[in-house]
Coordinates of C-alpha atoms and ligand atoms in Angstrom, one line a residue:
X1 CA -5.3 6.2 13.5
X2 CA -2.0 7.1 11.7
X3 CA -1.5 5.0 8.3
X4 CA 1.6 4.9 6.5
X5 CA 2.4 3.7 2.9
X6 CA 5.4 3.5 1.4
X7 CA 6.2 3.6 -2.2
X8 CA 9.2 3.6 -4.6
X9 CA 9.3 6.0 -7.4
X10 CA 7.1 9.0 -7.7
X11 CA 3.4 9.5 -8.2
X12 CA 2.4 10.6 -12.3
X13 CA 1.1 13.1 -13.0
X14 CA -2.6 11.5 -14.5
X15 CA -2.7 10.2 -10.7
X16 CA -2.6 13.2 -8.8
X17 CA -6.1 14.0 -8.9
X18 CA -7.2 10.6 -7.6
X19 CA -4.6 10.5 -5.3
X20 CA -5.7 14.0 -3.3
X21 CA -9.6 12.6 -3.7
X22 CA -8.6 9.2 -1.9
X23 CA -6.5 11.4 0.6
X24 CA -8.9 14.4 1.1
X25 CA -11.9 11.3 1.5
X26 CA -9.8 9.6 4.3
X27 CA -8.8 12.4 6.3
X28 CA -11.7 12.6 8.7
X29 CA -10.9 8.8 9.6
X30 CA -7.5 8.5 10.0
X31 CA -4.0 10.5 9.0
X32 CA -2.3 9.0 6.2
X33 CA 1.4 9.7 5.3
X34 CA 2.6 8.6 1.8
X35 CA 6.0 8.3 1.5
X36 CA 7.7 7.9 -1.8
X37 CA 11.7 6.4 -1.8
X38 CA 13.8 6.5 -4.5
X39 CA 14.0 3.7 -7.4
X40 CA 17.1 1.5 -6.9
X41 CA 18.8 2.3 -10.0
X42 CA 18.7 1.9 -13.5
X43 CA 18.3 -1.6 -15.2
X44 CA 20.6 -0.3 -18.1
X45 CA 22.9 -0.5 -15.7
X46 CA 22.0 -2.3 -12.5
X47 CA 20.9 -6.4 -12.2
X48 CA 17.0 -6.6 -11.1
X49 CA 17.8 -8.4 -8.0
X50 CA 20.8 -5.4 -7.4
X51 CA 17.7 -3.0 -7.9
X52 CA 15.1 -4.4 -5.9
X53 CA 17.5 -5.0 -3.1
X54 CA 18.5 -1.5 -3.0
X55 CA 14.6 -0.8 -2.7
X56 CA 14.5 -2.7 -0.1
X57 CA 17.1 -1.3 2.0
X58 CA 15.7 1.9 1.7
X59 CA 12.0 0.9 2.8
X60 CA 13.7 -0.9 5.8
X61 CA 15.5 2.0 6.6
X62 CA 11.6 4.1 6.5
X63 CA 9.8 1.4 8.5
X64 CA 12.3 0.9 11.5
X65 CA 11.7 -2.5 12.8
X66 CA 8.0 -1.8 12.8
X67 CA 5.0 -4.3 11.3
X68 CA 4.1 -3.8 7.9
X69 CA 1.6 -5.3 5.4
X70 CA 2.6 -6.1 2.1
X71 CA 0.9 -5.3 -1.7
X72 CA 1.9 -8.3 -3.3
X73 CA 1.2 -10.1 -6.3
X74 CA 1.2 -13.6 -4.8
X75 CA -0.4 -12.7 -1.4
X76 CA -3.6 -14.1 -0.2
X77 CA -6.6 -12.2 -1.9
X78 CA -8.8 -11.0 0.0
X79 CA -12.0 -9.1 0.1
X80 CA -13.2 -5.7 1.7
X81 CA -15.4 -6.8 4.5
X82 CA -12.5 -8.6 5.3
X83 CA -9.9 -5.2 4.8
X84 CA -12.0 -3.5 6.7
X85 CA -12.0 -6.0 9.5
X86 CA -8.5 -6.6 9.3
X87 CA -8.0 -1.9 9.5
X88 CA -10.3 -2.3 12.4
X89 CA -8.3 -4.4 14.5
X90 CA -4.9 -2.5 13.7
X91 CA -6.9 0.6 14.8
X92 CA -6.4 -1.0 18.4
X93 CA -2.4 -0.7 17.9
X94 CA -3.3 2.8 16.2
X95 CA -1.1 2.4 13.1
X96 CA -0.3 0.7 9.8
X97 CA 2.3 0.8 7.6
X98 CA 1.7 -0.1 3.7
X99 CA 4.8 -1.3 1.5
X100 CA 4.0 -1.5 -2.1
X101 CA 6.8 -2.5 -4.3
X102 CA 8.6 -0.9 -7.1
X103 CA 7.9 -1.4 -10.9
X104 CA 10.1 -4.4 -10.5
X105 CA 8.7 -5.7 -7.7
X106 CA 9.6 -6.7 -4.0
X107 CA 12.8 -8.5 -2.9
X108 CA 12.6 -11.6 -1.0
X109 CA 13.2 -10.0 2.6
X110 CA 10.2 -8.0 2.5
X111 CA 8.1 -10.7 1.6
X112 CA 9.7 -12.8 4.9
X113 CA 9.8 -9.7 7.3
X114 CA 6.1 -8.8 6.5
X115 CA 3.6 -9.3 8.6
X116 CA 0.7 -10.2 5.8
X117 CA 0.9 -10.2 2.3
X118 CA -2.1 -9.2 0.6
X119 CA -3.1 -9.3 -3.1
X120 CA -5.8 -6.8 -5.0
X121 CA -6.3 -9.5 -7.5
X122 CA -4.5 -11.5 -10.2
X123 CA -4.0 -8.9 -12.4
X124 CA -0.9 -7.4 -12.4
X125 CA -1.2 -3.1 -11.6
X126 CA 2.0 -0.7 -11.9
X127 CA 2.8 0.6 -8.4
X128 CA 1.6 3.7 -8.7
X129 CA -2.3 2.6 -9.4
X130 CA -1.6 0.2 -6.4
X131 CA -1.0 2.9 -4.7
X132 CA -4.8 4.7 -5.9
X133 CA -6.5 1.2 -5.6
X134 CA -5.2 0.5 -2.2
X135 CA -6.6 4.2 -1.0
X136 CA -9.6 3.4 -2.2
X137 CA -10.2 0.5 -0.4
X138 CA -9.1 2.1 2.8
X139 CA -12.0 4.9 2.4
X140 CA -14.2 1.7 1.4
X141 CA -12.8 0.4 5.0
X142 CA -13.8 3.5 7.2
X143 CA -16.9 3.8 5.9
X144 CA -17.9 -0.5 6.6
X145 CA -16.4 0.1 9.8
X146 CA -18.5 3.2 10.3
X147 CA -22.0 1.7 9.0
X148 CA -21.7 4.8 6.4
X149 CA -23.6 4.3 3.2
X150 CA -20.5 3.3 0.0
X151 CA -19.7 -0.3 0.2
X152 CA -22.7 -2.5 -2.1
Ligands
LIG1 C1 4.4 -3.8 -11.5 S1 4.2 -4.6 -10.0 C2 5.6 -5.7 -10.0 C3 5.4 -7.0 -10.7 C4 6.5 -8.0 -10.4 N1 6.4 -8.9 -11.5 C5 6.3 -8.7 -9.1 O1 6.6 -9.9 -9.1 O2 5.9 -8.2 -8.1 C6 4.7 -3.4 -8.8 C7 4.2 -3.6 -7.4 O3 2.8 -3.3 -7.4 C8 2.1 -4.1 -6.4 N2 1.1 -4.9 -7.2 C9 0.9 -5.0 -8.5 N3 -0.2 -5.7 -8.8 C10 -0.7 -6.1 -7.6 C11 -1.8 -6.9 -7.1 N4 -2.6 -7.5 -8.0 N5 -2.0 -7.1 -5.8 C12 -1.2 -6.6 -4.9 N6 -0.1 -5.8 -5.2 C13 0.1 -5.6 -6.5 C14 3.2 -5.0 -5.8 O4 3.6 -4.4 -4.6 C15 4.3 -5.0 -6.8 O5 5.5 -5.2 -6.3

């Protein structure tokens, strides 16, 4: 199973360590890429919507025409049983690709080119603990899928 994410901006330092535990957790289940893109400019000097579609150009240009699921605020919620269900039956097509927006959000295209959109709650996380959060519930995934003692 080969899962990619991709993020804008760069991971803080404060996250690294949670970010290599999530990694090093979900390596005997699948092979995860993380690939960070660059922000799309400076809102000093750049209009959001100039900003986020630069993003988005960029994350097109990463996913080539393939699926992708969306982190978004306003996508349906939904629980792990129902993740894990949902990374099971991708594990038939053997990959899944992540987009997580920038610290400004997603532009519109994304939104109508992805394939689902989901939300991790109403609360509004930067990117970057998306990014931890999201990991997380992937392990949480394998190991429902796998009958493996972690998910109460
Ligand atoms: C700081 S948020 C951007 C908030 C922005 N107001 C918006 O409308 O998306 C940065 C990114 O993190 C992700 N994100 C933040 N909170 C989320 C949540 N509760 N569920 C899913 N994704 C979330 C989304 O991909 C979002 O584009």
């Amino acid at each position: 199973m080969y899962i990619e994410i991709i993020i804008p901006g760069k991971l803080s330092k404060h996250l690294r360590d949670a970010f290599d535990f999530y990694l090093g957790k979900i390596k005997r289940f699948a092979k995860v890429k993380v690939t960070f893109i660059k922000l799309g400019g400076d809102l000093n000097k750049l209009s959001r919507g100039v900003i986020l579609k630069n993003e988005a150009k960029e994350i097109l240009s990463k996913i080539k025409g393939r699926k992708f699921v969306l982190l978004d605020l306003f996508g349906k919620q939904i629980d792990s049983l129902e993740f894990s269900k949902f990374l099971d039956m991708q594990m038939l097509e053997g990959e899944i690709v992540f987009v997580i927006g920038g610290p400004l959000g997603v532009d519109e295209q994304l939104r109508r080119l992805s394939l689902k959109r989901i939300s991790l709650s109403k609360f509004t996380f930067t990117h970057e603990m998306v990014l931890i959060l999201l990991l997380e519930q992937i392990f949480r995934g394998f190991k429902i899928i796998n009958n493996e003692k972690y998910h109460y």
